[in-house]
mmCIF file of C-alpha atoms and ligand atoms in Angstrom:
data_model
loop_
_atom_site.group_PDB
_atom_site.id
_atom_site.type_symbol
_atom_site.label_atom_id
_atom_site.label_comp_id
_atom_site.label_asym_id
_atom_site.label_seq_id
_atom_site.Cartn_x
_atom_site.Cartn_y
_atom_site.Cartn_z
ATOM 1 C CA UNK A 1 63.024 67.081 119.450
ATOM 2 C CA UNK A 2 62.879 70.057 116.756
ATOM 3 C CA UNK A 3 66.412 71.920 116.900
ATOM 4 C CA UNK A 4 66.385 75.741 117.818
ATOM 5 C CA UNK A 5 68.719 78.099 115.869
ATOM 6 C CA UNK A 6 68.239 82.114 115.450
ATOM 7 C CA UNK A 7 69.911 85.000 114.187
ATOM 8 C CA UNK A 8 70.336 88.104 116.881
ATOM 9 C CA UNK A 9 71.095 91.557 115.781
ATOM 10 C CA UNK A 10 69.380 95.388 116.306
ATOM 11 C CA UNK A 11 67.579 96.048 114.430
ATOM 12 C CA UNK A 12 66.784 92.639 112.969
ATOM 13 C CA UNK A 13 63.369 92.527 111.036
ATOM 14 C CA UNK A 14 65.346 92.779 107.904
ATOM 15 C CA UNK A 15 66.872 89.751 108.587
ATOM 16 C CA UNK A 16 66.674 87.283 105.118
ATOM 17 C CA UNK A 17 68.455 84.662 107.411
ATOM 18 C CA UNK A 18 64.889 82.625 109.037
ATOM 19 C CA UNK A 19 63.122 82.729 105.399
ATOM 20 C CA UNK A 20 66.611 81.552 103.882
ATOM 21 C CA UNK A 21 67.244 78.756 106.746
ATOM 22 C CA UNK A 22 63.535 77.534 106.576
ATOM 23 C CA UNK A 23 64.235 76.606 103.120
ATOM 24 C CA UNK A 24 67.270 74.993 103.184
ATOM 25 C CA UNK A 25 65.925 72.982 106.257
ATOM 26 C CA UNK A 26 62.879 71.843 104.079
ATOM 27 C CA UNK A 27 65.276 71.235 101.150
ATOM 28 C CA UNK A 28 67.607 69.039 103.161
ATOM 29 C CA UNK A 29 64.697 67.120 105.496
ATOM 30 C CA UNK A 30 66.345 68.684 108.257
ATOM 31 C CA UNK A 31 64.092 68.855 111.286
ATOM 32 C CA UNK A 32 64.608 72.464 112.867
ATOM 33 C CA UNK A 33 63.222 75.911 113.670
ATOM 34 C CA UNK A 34 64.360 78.968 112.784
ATOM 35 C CA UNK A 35 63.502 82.504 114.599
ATOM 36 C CA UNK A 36 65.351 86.383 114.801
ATOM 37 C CA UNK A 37 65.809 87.926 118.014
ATOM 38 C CA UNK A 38 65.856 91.310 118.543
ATOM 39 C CA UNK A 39 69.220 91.513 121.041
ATOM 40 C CA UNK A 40 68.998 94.551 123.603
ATOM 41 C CA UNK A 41 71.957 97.156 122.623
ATOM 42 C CA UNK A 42 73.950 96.232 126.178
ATOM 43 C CA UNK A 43 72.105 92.493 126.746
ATOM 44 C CA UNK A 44 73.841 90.226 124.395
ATOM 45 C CA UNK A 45 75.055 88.058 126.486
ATOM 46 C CA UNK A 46 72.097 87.817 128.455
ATOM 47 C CA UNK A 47 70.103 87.337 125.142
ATOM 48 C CA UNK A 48 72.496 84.346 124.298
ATOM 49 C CA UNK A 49 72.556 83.037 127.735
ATOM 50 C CA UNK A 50 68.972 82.898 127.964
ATOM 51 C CA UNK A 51 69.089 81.292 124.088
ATOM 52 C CA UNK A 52 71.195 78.670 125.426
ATOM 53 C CA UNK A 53 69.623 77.834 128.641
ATOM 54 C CA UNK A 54 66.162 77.235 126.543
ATOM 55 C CA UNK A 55 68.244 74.676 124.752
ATOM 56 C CA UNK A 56 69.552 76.288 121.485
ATOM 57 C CA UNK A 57 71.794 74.954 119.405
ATOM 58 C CA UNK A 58 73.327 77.690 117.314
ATOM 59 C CA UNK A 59 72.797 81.155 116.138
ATOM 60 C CA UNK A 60 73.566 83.559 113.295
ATOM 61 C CA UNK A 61 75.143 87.310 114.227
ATOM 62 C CA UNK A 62 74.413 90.420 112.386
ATOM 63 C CA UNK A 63 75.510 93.799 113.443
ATOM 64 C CA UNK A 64 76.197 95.119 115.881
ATOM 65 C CA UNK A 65 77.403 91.785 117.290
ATOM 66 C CA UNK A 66 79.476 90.557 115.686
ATOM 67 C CA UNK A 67 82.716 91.609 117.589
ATOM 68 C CA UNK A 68 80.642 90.393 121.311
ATOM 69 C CA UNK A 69 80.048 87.310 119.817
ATOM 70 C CA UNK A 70 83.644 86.628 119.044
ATOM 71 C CA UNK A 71 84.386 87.490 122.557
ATOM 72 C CA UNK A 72 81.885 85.322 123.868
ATOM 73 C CA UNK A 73 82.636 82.094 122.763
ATOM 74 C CA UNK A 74 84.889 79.176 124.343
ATOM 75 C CA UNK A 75 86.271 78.209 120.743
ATOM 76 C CA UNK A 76 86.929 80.644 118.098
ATOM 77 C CA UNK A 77 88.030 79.660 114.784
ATOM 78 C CA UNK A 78 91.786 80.550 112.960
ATOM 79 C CA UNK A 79 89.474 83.672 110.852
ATOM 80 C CA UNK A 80 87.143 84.572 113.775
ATOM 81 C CA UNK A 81 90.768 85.090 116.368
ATOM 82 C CA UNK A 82 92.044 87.081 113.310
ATOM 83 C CA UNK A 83 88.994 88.959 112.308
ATOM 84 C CA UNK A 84 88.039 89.346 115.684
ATOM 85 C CA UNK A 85 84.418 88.979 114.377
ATOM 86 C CA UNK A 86 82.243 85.794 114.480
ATOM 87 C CA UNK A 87 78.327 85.885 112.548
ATOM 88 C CA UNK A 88 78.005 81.989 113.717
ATOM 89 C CA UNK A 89 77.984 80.419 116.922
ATOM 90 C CA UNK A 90 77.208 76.914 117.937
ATOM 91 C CA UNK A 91 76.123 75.158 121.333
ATOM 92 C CA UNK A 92 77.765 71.959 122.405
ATOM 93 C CA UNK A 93 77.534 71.608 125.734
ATOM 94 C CA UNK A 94 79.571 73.812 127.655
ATOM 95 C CA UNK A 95 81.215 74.903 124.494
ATOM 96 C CA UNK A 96 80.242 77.281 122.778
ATOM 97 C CA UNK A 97 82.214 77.676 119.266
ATOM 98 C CA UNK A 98 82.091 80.646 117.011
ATOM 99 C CA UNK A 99 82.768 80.993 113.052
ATOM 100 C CA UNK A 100 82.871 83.751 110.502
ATOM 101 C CA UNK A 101 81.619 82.421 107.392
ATOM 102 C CA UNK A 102 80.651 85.774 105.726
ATOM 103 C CA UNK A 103 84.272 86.115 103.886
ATOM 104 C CA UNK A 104 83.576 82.297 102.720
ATOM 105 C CA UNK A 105 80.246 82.615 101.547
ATOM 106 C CA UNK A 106 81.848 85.416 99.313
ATOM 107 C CA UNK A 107 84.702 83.727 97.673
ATOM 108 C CA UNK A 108 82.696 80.679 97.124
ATOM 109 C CA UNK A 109 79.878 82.763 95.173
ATOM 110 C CA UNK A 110 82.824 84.459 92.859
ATOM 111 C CA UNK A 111 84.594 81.915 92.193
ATOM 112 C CA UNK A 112 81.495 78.886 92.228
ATOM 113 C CA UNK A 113 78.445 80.604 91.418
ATOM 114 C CA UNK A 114 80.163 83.607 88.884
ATOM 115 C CA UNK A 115 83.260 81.455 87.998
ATOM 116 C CA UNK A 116 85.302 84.191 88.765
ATOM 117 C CA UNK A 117 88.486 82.548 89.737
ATOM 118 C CA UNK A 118 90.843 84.818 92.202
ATOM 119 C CA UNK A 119 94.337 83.145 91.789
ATOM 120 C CA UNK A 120 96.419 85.058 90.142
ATOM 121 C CA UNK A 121 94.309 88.075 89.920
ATOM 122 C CA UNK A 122 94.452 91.845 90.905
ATOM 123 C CA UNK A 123 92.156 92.345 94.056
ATOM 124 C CA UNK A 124 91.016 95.863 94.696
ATOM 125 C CA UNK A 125 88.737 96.219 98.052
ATOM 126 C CA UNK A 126 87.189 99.364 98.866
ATOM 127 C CA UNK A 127 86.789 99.581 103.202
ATOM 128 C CA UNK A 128 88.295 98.180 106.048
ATOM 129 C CA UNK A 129 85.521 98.090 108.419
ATOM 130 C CA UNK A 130 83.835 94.467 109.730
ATOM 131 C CA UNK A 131 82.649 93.423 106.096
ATOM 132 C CA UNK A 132 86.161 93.842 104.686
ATOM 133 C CA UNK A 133 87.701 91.928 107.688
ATOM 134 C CA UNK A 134 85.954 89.071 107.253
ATOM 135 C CA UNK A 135 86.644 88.612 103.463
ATOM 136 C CA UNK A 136 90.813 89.653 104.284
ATOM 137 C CA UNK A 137 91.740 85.512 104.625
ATOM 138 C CA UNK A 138 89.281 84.168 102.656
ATOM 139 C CA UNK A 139 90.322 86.055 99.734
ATOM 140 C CA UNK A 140 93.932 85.643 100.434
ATOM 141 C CA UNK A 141 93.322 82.062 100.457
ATOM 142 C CA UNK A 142 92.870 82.008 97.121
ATOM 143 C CA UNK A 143 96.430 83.267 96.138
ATOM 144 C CA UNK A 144 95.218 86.686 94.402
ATOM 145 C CA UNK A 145 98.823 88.271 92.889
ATOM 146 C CA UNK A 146 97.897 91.050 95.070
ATOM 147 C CA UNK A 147 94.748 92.520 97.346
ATOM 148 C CA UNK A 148 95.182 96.221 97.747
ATOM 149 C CA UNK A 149 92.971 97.422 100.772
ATOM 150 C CA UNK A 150 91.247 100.869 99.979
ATOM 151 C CA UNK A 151 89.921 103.020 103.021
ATOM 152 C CA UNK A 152 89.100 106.497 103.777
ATOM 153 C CA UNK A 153 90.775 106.147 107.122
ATOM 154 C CA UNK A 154 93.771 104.911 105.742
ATOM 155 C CA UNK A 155 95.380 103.805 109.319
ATOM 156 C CA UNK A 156 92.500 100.973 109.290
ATOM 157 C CA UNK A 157 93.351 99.745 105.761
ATOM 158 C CA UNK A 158 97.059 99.432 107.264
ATOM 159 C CA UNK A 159 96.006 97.739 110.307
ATOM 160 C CA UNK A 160 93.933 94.980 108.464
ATOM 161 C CA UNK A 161 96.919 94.626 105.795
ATOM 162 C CA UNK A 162 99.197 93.877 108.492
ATOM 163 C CA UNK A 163 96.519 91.642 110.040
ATOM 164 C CA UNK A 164 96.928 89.315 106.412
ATOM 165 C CA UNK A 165 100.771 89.888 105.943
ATOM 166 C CA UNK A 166 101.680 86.573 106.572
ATOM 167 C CA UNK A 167 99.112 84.937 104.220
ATOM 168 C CA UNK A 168 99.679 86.449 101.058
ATOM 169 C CA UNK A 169 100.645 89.881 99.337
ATOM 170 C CA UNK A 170 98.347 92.478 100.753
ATOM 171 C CA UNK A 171 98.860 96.182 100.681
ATOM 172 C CA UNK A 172 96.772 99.243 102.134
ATOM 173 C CA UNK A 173 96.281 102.574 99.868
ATOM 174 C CA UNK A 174 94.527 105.784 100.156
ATOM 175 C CA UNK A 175 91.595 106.310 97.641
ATOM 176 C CA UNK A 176 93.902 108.573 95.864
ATOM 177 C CA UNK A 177 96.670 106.223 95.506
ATOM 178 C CA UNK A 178 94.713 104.117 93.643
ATOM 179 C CA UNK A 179 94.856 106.455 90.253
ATOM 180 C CA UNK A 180 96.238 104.881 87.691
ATOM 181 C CA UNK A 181 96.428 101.236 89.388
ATOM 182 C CA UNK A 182 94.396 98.770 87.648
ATOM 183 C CA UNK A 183 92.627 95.908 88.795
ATOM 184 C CA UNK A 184 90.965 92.868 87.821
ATOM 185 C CA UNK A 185 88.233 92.605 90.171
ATOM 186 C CA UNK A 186 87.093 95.290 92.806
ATOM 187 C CA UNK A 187 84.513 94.803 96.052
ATOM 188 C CA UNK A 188 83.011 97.247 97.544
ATOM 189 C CA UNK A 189 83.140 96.148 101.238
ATOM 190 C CA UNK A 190 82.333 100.087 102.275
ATOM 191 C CA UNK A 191 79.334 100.527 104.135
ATOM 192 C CA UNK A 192 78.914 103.843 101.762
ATOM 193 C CA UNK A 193 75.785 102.156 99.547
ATOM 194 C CA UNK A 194 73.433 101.875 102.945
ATOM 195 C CA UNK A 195 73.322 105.576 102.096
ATOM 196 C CA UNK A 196 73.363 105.832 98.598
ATOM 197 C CA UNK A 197 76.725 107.413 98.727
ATOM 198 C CA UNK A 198 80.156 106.514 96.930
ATOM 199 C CA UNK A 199 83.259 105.714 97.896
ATOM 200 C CA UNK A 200 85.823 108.124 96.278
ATOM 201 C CA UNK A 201 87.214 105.605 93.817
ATOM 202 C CA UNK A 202 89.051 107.428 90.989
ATOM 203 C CA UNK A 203 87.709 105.110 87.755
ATOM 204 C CA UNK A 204 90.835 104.200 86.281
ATOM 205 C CA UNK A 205 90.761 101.127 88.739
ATOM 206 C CA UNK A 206 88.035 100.427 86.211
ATOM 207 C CA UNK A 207 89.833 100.555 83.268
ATOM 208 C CA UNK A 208 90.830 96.339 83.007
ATOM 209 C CA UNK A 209 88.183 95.344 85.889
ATOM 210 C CA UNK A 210 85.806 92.724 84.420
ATOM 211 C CA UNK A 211 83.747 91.632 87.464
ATOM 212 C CA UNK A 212 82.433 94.955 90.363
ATOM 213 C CA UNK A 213 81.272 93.002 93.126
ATOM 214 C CA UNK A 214 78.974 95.417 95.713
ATOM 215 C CA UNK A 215 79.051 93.460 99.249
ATOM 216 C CA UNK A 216 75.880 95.137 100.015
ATOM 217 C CA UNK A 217 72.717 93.754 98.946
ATOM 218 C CA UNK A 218 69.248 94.202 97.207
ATOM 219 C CA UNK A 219 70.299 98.198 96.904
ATOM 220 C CA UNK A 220 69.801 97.484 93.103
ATOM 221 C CA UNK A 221 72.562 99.600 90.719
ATOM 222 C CA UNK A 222 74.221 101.739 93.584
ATOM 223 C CA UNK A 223 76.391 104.626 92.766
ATOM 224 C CA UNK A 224 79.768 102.100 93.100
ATOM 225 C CA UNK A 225 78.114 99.698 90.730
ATOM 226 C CA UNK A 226 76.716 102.574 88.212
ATOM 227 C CA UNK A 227 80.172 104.076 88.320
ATOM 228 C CA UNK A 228 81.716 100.673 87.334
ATOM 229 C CA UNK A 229 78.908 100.193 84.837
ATOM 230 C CA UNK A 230 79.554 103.357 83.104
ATOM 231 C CA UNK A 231 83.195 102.543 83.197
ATOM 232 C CA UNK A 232 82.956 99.511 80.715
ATOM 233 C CA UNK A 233 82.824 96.927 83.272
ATOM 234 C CA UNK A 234 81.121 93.894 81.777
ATOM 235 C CA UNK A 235 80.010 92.028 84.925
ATOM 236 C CA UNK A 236 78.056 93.517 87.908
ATOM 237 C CA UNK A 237 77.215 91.791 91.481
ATOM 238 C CA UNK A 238 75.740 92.342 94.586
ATOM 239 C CA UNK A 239 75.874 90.439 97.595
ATOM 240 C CA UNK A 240 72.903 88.257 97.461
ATOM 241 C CA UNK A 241 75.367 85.337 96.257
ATOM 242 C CA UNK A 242 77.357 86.062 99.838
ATOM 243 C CA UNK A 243 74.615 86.318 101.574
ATOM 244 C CA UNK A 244 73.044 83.205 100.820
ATOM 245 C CA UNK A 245 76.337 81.252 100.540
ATOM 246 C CA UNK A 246 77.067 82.205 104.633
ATOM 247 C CA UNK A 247 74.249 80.713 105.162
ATOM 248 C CA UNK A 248 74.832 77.729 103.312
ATOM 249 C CA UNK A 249 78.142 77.415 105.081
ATOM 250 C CA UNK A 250 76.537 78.141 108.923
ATOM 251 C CA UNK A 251 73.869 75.322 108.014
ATOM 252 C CA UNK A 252 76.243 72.362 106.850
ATOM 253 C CA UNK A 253 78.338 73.400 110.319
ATOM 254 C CA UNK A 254 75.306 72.858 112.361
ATOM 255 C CA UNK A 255 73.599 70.153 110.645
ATOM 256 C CA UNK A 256 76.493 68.230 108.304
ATOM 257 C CA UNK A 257 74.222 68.759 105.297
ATOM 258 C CA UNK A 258 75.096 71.404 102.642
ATOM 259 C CA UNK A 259 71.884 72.817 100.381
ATOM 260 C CA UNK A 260 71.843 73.872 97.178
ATOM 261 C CA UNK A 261 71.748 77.990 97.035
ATOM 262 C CA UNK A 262 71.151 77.904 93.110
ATOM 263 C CA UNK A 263 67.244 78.203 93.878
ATOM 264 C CA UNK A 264 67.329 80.755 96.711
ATOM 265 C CA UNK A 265 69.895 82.872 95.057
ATOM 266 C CA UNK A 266 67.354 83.503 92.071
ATOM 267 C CA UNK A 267 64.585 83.887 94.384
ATOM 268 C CA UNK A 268 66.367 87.023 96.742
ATOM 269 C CA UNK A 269 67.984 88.604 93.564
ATOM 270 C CA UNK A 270 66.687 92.099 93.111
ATOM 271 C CA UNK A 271 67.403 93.019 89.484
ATOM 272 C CA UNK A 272 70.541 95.818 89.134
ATOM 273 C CA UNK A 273 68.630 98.501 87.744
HETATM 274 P P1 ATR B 301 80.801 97.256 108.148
HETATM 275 O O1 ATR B 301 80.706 96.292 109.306
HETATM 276 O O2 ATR B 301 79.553 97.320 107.313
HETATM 277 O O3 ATR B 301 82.027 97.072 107.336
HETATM 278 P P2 ATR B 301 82.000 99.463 109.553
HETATM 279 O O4 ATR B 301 82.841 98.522 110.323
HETATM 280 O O5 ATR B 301 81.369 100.623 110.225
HETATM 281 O O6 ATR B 301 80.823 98.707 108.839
HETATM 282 O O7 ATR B 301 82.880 99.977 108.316
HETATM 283 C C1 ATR B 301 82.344 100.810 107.338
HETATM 284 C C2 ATR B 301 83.381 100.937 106.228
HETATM 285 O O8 ATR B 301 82.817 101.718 105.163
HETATM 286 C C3 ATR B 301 84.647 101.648 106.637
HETATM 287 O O9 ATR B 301 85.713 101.136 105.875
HETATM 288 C C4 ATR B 301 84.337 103.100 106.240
HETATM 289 O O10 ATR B 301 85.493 103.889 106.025
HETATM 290 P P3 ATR B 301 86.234 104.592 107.280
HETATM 291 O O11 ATR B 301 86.945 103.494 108.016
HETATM 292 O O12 ATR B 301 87.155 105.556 106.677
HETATM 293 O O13 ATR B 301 85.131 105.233 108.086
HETATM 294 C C5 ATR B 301 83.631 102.854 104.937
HETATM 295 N N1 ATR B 301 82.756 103.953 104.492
HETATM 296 C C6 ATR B 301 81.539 104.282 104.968
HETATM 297 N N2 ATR B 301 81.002 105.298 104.258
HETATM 298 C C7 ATR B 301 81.912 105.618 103.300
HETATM 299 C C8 ATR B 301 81.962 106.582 102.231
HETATM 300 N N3 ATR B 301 80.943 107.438 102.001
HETATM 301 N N4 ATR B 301 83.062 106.599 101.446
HETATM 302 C C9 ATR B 301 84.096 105.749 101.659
HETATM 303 N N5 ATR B 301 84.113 104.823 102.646
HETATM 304 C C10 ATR B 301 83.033 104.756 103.446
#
């Protein structure tokens, strides 16, 4: 029988995720269907209830789920109990296990698919909101000499630095802390792009930054990336690499077969202009 798998959010008709799985399913031979489901405001767990019942094996979670689906599931992974955030779930049985593979998906496309290595490096990230949460381990992971957690509301930059303590060196800082500090790489994990607005980065964090890495994606060159641009940084990126990768990482967890991303990745890049 043809395996069912879906991504819920609200809204979700932007969703990339069914075109994205489709492909990798016809890619690996794997035989499966992929749909989005628009999940009522206060009916997710009805939504994934009813998912399940119709025999479902897994879905993908995009805002504003994220956090319900954590709380959800039977089985959370060591990053979805710490993030508190799961955009993966899968149905065995009874159980119902959730994973949080966004923070994955984006080391492995810096330091895979750019060859941007993090050990050892300088890690400035701009937000502490659900996209910064799930990159805090995964980045850690990777031994930067320090991650420095940037947020407007600086109490949430604390929170999630104390959150990562024990796995590396992680700081929080205001924006305005950050003059004079330089960095080798620098995310923006803000949600500030959606609206064409930019975080309030002073650009000396520019000054030895070789890679700008904008979380968001297909926004083209948003005002964080221009800034970064203008300030001499030689290599731009947007989050079409994460995006993809995730997916990548959700699909060999549900079907034990990882696809290649190479051929998607060019196909969803939007140019940076
Ligand atoms: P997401 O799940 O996309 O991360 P979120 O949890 O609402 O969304 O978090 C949004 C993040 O973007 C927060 O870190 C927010 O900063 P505050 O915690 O201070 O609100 C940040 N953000 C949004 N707009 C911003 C802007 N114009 N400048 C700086 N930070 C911004």
């Amino acid at each position: 029988m043809t395996d069912s798998y879906a991504v819920i959010g609200n809204p979700i008709a932007q969703s990339k995720s069914p075109m994205i799985h489709a492909a990798f399913a016809e890619l690996t031979g794997q035989d499966l269907v992929y749909d989005k489901m628009e999940g009522p405001i206060n009916g997710f767990e009805a939504a994934v209830d009813a998912f399940r019942a119709a025999g479902g094996k897994g879905l993908n979670i995009t805002a504003p789920f994220k956090l319900k689906a954590a709380a959800y599931a039977t089985h959370v992974s060591e990053r979805v109990k710490l993030s508190g955030a799961a955009n993966a779930m899968k149905f065995d049985d009874e159980q119902i296990l959730a994973e949080n593979f966004d923070g994955i998906g984006l080391v492995r496309d810096v330091t895979h698919n750019l060859n941007f290595p993090l050990k050892g490096k300088r890690v400035l990230m701009l937000g502490a909101g659900g996209a910064a949460r799930g990159a805090l381990l995964p980045f850690l992971a990777e031994q930067p000499a320090e991650l420095v957690l940037a947020n407007r509301t600086l109490q949430r930059a604390m929170d999630l630095a104390s959150i990562g303590a024990q796995q590396g060196r992680v700081r929080s800082s205001s924006y305005a802390e950050l003059a004079g500090q330089t960095f080798d790489v620098v995310f923006n994990a803000t949600s500030a792009s959606l609206r064409g607005e930019l975080p309030p980065v002073p650009v000396t964090v520019f000054s030895k930054c070789t890679l700008a890495y904008e979380l968001a994606y297909g926004k083209g060159l948003t005002p964080f990336l221009r800034l970064a641009a203008n300030s001499g940084v030689r290599q731009l990126a947007d989050g079409v690499g994460m995006l993809t990768e995730q997916a990548a990482e959700a699909f060999f967890w549900w079907r034990g077969v990882r696809p290649d991303t190479a051929r998607m990745i060019a196909q969803l890049t939007v140019p940076l202009a």
